mmCIF file of C-alpha atoms in Angstrom:
data_model
loop_
_atom_site.group_PDB
_atom_site.id
_atom_site.type_symbol
_atom_site.label_atom_id
_atom_site.label_comp_id
_atom_site.label_asym_id
_atom_site.label_seq_id
_atom_site.Cartn_x
_atom_site.Cartn_y
_atom_site.Cartn_z
ATOM 1 C CA GLY A 153 0.023 0.425 -0.069
ATOM 2 C CA ALA A 154 0.797 3.669 -0.300
ATOM 3 C CA VAL A 155 3.332 4.799 2.255
ATOM 4 C CA VAL A 156 4.526 8.088 3.430
ATOM 5 C CA SER A 157 7.697 8.156 4.869
ATOM 6 C CA GLN A 158 9.078 11.222 6.876
ATOM 7 C CA HIS A 159 13.018 12.046 7.925
ATOM 8 C CA PRO A 160 14.274 12.240 10.861
ATOM 9 C CA SER A 161 11.839 10.680 13.401
ATOM 10 C CA ARG A 162 14.216 12.536 16.428
ATOM 11 C CA VAL A 163 15.869 15.803 16.381
ATOM 12 C CA ILE A 164 17.178 17.008 19.561
ATOM 13 C CA CYS A 165 19.292 20.986 19.226
ATOM 14 C CA LYS A 166 20.329 24.069 20.887
ATOM 15 C CA SER A 167 17.943 27.242 21.207
ATOM 16 C CA GLY A 168 18.047 29.209 18.081
ATOM 17 C CA THR A 169 19.362 25.620 14.974
ATOM 18 C CA SER A 170 16.929 25.792 12.366
ATOM 19 C CA VAL A 171 15.653 22.242 11.900
ATOM 20 C CA LYS A 172 14.351 20.642 8.619
ATOM 21 C CA ILE A 173 11.779 18.151 8.669
ATOM 22 C CA GLU A 174 11.152 15.744 4.971
ATOM 23 C CA CYS A 175 7.969 14.094 4.597
ATOM 24 C CA ARG A 176 8.311 12.075 1.314
ATOM 25 C CA SER A 177 5.429 9.845 -0.835
ATOM 26 C CA LEU A 178 7.729 6.699 -1.697
ATOM 27 C CA ASP A 179 4.622 5.141 -4.378
ATOM 28 C CA PHE A 180 2.787 7.331 -5.446
ATOM 29 C CA GLN A 181 2.089 11.347 -6.115
ATOM 30 C CA ALA A 182 1.035 14.132 -3.566
ATOM 31 C CA THR A 183 0.026 17.084 -5.066
ATOM 32 C CA THR A 184 -0.979 17.950 -1.264
ATOM 33 C CA MET A 185 0.729 17.346 1.783
ATOM 34 C CA PHE A 186 -0.310 17.936 5.455
ATOM 35 C CA TRP A 187 1.593 18.633 8.382
ATOM 36 C CA TYR A 188 0.698 18.682 11.932
ATOM 37 C CA ARG A 189 1.954 19.240 15.190
ATOM 38 C CA GLN A 190 1.078 16.926 18.456
ATOM 39 C CA PHE A 191 1.708 18.233 21.882
ATOM 40 C CA PRO A 192 1.866 15.383 24.550
ATOM 41 C CA LYS A 193 -1.134 13.700 25.454
ATOM 42 C CA GLN A 194 -3.107 16.262 23.235
ATOM 43 C CA SER A 195 -4.837 15.425 19.734
ATOM 44 C CA LEU A 196 -3.786 16.079 15.811
ATOM 45 C CA MET A 197 -3.772 20.237 15.083
ATOM 46 C CA LEU A 198 -3.327 20.753 11.525
ATOM 47 C CA MET A 199 -0.768 23.697 10.791
ATOM 48 C CA ALA A 200 -0.039 24.080 7.226
ATOM 49 C CA THR A 201 -1.245 22.447 3.535
ATOM 50 C CA SER A 202 1.671 22.078 1.206
ATOM 51 C CA ASN A 203 0.744 22.206 -2.199
ATOM 52 C CA GLU A 204 3.423 21.052 -4.730
ATOM 53 C CA GLY A 205 4.245 24.649 -7.122
ATOM 54 C CA SER A 206 2.800 26.767 -5.146
ATOM 55 C CA LYS A 207 2.543 28.875 -1.593
ATOM 56 C CA ALA A 208 1.578 26.760 1.532
ATOM 57 C CA THR A 209 -1.685 27.658 3.296
ATOM 58 C CA TYR A 210 -0.993 27.935 6.859
ATOM 59 C CA GLU A 211 -3.894 27.385 9.797
ATOM 60 C CA GLN A 212 -4.404 31.061 12.286
ATOM 61 C CA GLY A 213 -2.236 31.481 14.449
ATOM 62 C CA VAL A 214 0.763 29.152 12.602
ATOM 63 C CA GLU A 215 3.376 31.409 11.864
ATOM 64 C CA LYS A 216 4.741 30.774 8.445
ATOM 65 C CA ASP A 217 7.434 32.713 8.937
ATOM 66 C CA LYS A 218 8.988 30.173 11.878
ATOM 67 C CA PHE A 219 7.617 27.588 10.205
ATOM 68 C CA LEU A 220 8.354 27.049 6.381
ATOM 69 C CA ILE A 221 7.072 25.187 3.550
ATOM 70 C CA ASN A 222 8.668 23.501 0.466
ATOM 71 C CA HIS A 223 6.732 21.728 -1.959
ATOM 72 C CA ALA A 224 9.228 21.564 -4.741
ATOM 73 C CA SER A 225 7.609 18.293 -5.962
ATOM 74 C CA LEU A 226 5.174 15.382 -6.450
ATOM 75 C CA THR A 227 7.174 13.589 -3.692
ATOM 76 C CA LEU A 228 8.740 15.670 -1.073
ATOM 77 C CA SER A 229 6.829 18.144 1.471
ATOM 78 C CA THR A 230 9.962 19.937 3.770
ATOM 79 C CA LEU A 231 8.607 21.459 6.751
ATOM 80 C CA THR A 232 11.350 24.268 8.230
ATOM 81 C CA VAL A 233 11.148 25.410 11.644
ATOM 82 C CA THR A 234 13.564 28.326 11.716
ATOM 83 C CA SER A 235 15.267 29.272 14.621
ATOM 84 C CA ALA A 236 13.500 27.042 17.103
ATOM 85 C CA HIS A 237 12.994 27.487 20.593
ATOM 86 C CA PRO A 238 11.752 25.770 23.072
ATOM 87 C CA GLU A 239 8.103 26.106 22.759
ATOM 88 C CA ASP A 240 8.870 24.796 19.125
ATOM 89 C CA SER A 241 9.130 20.992 20.667
ATOM 90 C CA SER A 242 6.373 18.994 19.686
ATOM 91 C CA PHE A 243 5.730 16.123 17.980
ATOM 92 C CA TYR A 244 5.275 17.030 13.885
ATOM 93 C CA ILE A 245 3.749 14.479 11.422
ATOM 94 C CA CYS A 246 3.100 14.813 7.952
ATOM 95 C CA SER A 247 0.538 12.876 5.763
ATOM 96 C CA ALA A 248 -0.759 12.500 2.262
ATOM 97 C CA ARG A 249 -3.206 10.882 0.117
ATOM 98 C CA ASP A 250 -2.724 8.929 -2.766
ATOM 99 C CA LEU A 251 -5.618 10.400 -5.344
ATOM 100 C CA GLY A 252 -5.113 7.845 -7.673
ATOM 101 C CA GLY A 253 -6.059 5.347 -5.496
ATOM 102 C CA GLY A 254 -10.295 5.784 -5.635
ATOM 103 C CA ASN A 255 -11.775 6.015 -1.714
ATOM 104 C CA GLN A 256 -7.991 5.981 0.246
ATOM 105 C CA PRO A 257 -7.555 7.401 3.390
ATOM 106 C CA GLN A 258 -4.870 9.628 4.445
ATOM 107 C CA HIS A 259 -1.223 7.815 4.982
ATOM 108 C CA PHE A 260 0.639 9.395 7.952
ATOM 109 C CA GLY A 261 4.317 9.556 8.695
ATOM 110 C CA ASP A 262 5.829 8.233 11.559
ATOM 111 C CA GLY A 263 6.671 11.427 13.114
ATOM 112 C CA THR A 264 8.885 13.648 14.509
ATOM 113 C CA ARG A 265 9.807 13.901 17.735
ATOM 114 C CA LEU A 266 11.230 17.945 18.124
ATOM 115 C CA SER A 267 13.285 18.478 21.410
ATOM 116 C CA ILE A 268 14.743 21.939 21.373
ATOM 117 C CA LEU A 269 16.989 22.478 24.352
ATOM 118 C CA SER B 997 -9.500 23.746 14.109
ATOM 119 C CA GLN B 998 -10.892 20.407 16.024
ATOM 120 C CA GLN B 999 -13.945 19.897 15.886
ATOM 121 C CA GLY B 1000 -14.909 16.747 17.473
ATOM 122 C CA GLU B 1001 -15.041 15.595 21.128
ATOM 123 C CA GLU B 1002 -13.800 11.683 21.933
ATOM 124 C CA ASP B 1003 -15.145 9.835 25.264
ATOM 125 C CA PRO B 1004 -14.522 9.029 26.864
ATOM 126 C CA GLN B 1005 -10.604 10.823 27.162
ATOM 127 C CA ALA B 1006 -9.202 7.720 28.902
ATOM 128 C CA LEU B 1007 -10.071 3.684 29.115
ATOM 129 C CA SER B 1008 -8.774 1.061 30.851
ATOM 130 C CA ILE B 1009 -9.802 -2.376 30.850
ATOM 131 C CA GLN B 1010 -9.115 -5.562 31.499
ATOM 132 C CA GLU B 1011 -7.344 -8.641 28.668
ATOM 133 C CA GLY B 1012 -10.332 -9.863 27.419
ATOM 134 C CA GLU B 1013 -13.099 -7.336 27.767
ATOM 135 C CA ASN B 1014 -14.327 -5.543 25.148
ATOM 136 C CA ALA B 1015 -13.793 -1.250 24.253
ATOM 137 C CA THR B 1016 -15.942 1.170 23.220
ATOM 138 C CA MET B 1017 -14.650 4.228 22.307
ATOM 139 C CA ASN B 1018 -17.339 7.316 21.110
ATOM 140 C CA CYS B 1019 -17.058 10.370 18.848
ATOM 141 C CA SER B 1020 -19.071 13.116 17.800
ATOM 142 C CA TYR B 1021 -18.210 16.104 15.245
ATOM 143 C CA LYS B 1022 -19.876 19.343 14.018
ATOM 144 C CA THR B 1023 -19.632 19.691 10.153
ATOM 145 C CA SER B 1024 -20.933 17.621 7.014
ATOM 146 C CA ILE B 1025 -18.773 14.626 6.447
ATOM 147 C CA ASN B 1026 -17.715 12.337 3.165
ATOM 148 C CA ASN B 1027 -16.095 9.797 5.744
ATOM 149 C CA LEU B 1028 -14.871 9.921 9.132
ATOM 150 C CA GLN B 1029 -11.986 7.172 9.714
ATOM 151 C CA TRP B 1030 -9.975 6.180 12.951
ATOM 152 C CA TYR B 1031 -6.467 5.848 14.027
ATOM 153 C CA ARG B 1032 -4.677 3.970 16.435
ATOM 154 C CA GLN B 1033 -1.065 5.721 17.991
ATOM 155 C CA ASN B 1034 0.604 3.946 20.502
ATOM 156 C CA SER B 1035 2.692 6.647 22.444
ATOM 157 C CA GLY B 1036 5.488 7.992 20.741
ATOM 158 C CA ARG B 1037 4.670 7.143 16.957
ATOM 159 C CA GLY B 1038 3.070 7.581 14.179
ATOM 160 C CA LEU B 1039 -0.763 7.463 13.526
ATOM 161 C CA VAL B 1040 -2.134 3.619 12.054
ATOM 162 C CA HIS B 1041 -5.165 3.747 9.695
ATOM 163 C CA LEU B 1042 -7.554 1.550 11.974
ATOM 164 C CA ILE B 1043 -11.004 2.138 9.878
ATOM 165 C CA LEU B 1044 -12.714 4.125 7.118
ATOM 166 C CA ILE B 1045 -16.923 4.282 7.354
ATOM 167 C CA ARG B 1046 -18.502 6.388 4.279
ATOM 168 C CA SER B 1047 -21.262 9.003 5.549
ATOM 169 C CA ASN B 1048 -23.726 6.314 3.425
ATOM 170 C CA GLU B 1049 -22.476 3.304 5.867
ATOM 171 C CA ARG B 1050 -23.792 2.858 9.483
ATOM 172 C CA GLU B 1051 -21.568 -0.056 10.245
ATOM 173 C CA LYS B 1052 -17.782 -1.726 9.605
ATOM 174 C CA HIS B 1053 -16.143 -4.653 10.928
ATOM 175 C CA SER B 1054 -12.362 -5.144 10.840
ATOM 176 C CA GLY B 1055 -11.535 -8.268 12.815
ATOM 177 C CA ARG B 1056 -12.116 -7.209 15.774
ATOM 178 C CA LEU B 1057 -13.213 -3.850 15.207
ATOM 179 C CA ARG B 1058 -16.251 -2.203 14.879
ATOM 180 C CA VAL B 1059 -17.321 1.490 13.911
ATOM 181 C CA THR B 1060 -20.489 2.657 13.477
ATOM 182 C CA LEU B 1061 -21.984 6.303 12.309
ATOM 183 C CA ASP B 1062 -24.693 7.726 12.603
ATOM 184 C CA THR B 1063 -24.932 11.029 10.535
ATOM 185 C CA SER B 1064 -28.102 12.485 12.173
ATOM 186 C CA LYS B 1065 -26.288 12.658 15.587
ATOM 187 C CA LYS B 1066 -22.862 13.232 14.001
ATOM 188 C CA SER B 1067 -21.496 10.474 15.787
ATOM 189 C CA SER B 1068 -19.471 7.289 15.384
ATOM 190 C CA SER B 1069 -18.733 4.571 17.680
ATOM 191 C CA LEU B 1070 -15.454 2.086 17.434
ATOM 192 C CA LEU B 1071 -15.279 -0.939 19.650
ATOM 193 C CA ILE B 1072 -12.831 -3.581 19.757
ATOM 194 C CA THR B 1073 -13.854 -6.572 21.330
ATOM 195 C CA ALA B 1074 -11.577 -9.497 22.956
ATOM 196 C CA SER B 1075 -8.997 -6.620 23.970
ATOM 197 C CA ARG B 1076 -4.904 -7.242 24.036
ATOM 198 C CA ALA B 1077 -2.216 -6.050 26.090
ATOM 199 C CA ALA B 1078 -1.679 -4.679 22.311
ATOM 200 C CA ASP B 1079 -4.447 -2.789 22.136
ATOM 201 C CA THR B 1080 -2.652 -0.346 24.432
ATOM 202 C CA ALA B 1081 -2.669 2.702 22.441
ATOM 203 C CA SER B 1082 -4.586 6.031 22.265
ATOM 204 C CA TYR B 1083 -7.426 6.259 19.564
ATOM 205 C CA PHE B 1084 -8.548 8.980 17.222
ATOM 206 C CA CYS B 1085 -11.307 9.584 14.923
ATOM 207 C CA ALA B 1086 -10.772 11.902 12.218
ATOM 208 C CA THR B 1087 -13.541 13.253 10.086
ATOM 209 C CA ASP B 1088 -12.894 14.370 5.926
ATOM 210 C CA ALA B 1089 -14.885 16.238 4.495
ATOM 211 C CA SER B 1090 -13.860 15.108 1.386
ATOM 212 C CA LEU B 1091 -11.780 12.524 -0.458
ATOM 213 C CA GLY B 1092 -10.214 15.153 -2.238
ATOM 214 C CA ASN B 1093 -6.814 17.031 -1.125
ATOM 215 C CA THR B 1094 -8.230 18.083 1.938
ATOM 216 C CA PRO B 1095 -6.748 17.593 5.647
ATOM 217 C CA LEU B 1096 -8.920 15.485 8.324
ATOM 218 C CA VAL B 1097 -9.903 16.725 11.762
ATOM 219 C CA PHE B 1098 -9.468 15.338 14.258
ATOM 220 C CA GLY B 1099 -11.230 14.183 17.733
ATOM 221 C CA LYS B 1100 -9.596 14.398 21.016
ATOM 222 C CA GLY B 1101 -8.707 11.088 21.247
ATOM 223 C CA THR B 1102 -9.263 7.905 23.942
ATOM 224 C CA ARG B 1103 -6.119 6.824 26.092
ATOM 225 C CA LEU B 1104 -6.517 2.851 26.028
ATOM 226 C CA SER B 1105 -4.915 0.681 28.363
ATOM 227 C CA VAL B 1106 -5.070 -2.772 28.752
ATOM 228 C CA ILE B 1107 -4.069 -4.414 31.354
ATOM 229 C CA ALA B 1108 -3.113 -8.300 31.098
#
């Protein structure tokens, strides 16, 4: 079945560092991918919709200059957390749907746990 | 924004018992999906039920959908310790490029 790969799975870095997270659709093309953030013991909150070849759409309250999204190809979207601070520590998850497969659910990456010291 | 509520927020049962989790939502949907998440891991898709379906089964899972009440339930029968996880419902407004909207989740603990 369709698989979404997310990398890295875990990042620990100092405050002020920029961190890039990759989300790849492995066997299907995804014109749209979604980025979610999850705080401990909470649900997933949509951050932004990543659109191939155009600007991402951000949810209210999500700083686009803080969370840079690039969807340069049909199989890759990247989320860069710029100048990360401890409050950015969270679990980030991407998802995508194989639109060519009929009634398909969304497929999620395994997530990236970001810890900013 | 989150549109759904799930109850209970946490559920603890003995191995072999059945676990029922409920989900409510607010707007029209194309389908509703249930996911499982083990601690610190990604989401695993369990089952998708379309808006014109009322019940669906998959192994030990049974999902119901009542669109008139905007609610769904997930039943796990004969639970196992390995079922311990958080379970989320997510609504899908269409099968196009729309994001899922997640409920708050139920943390299930199955005690051996």
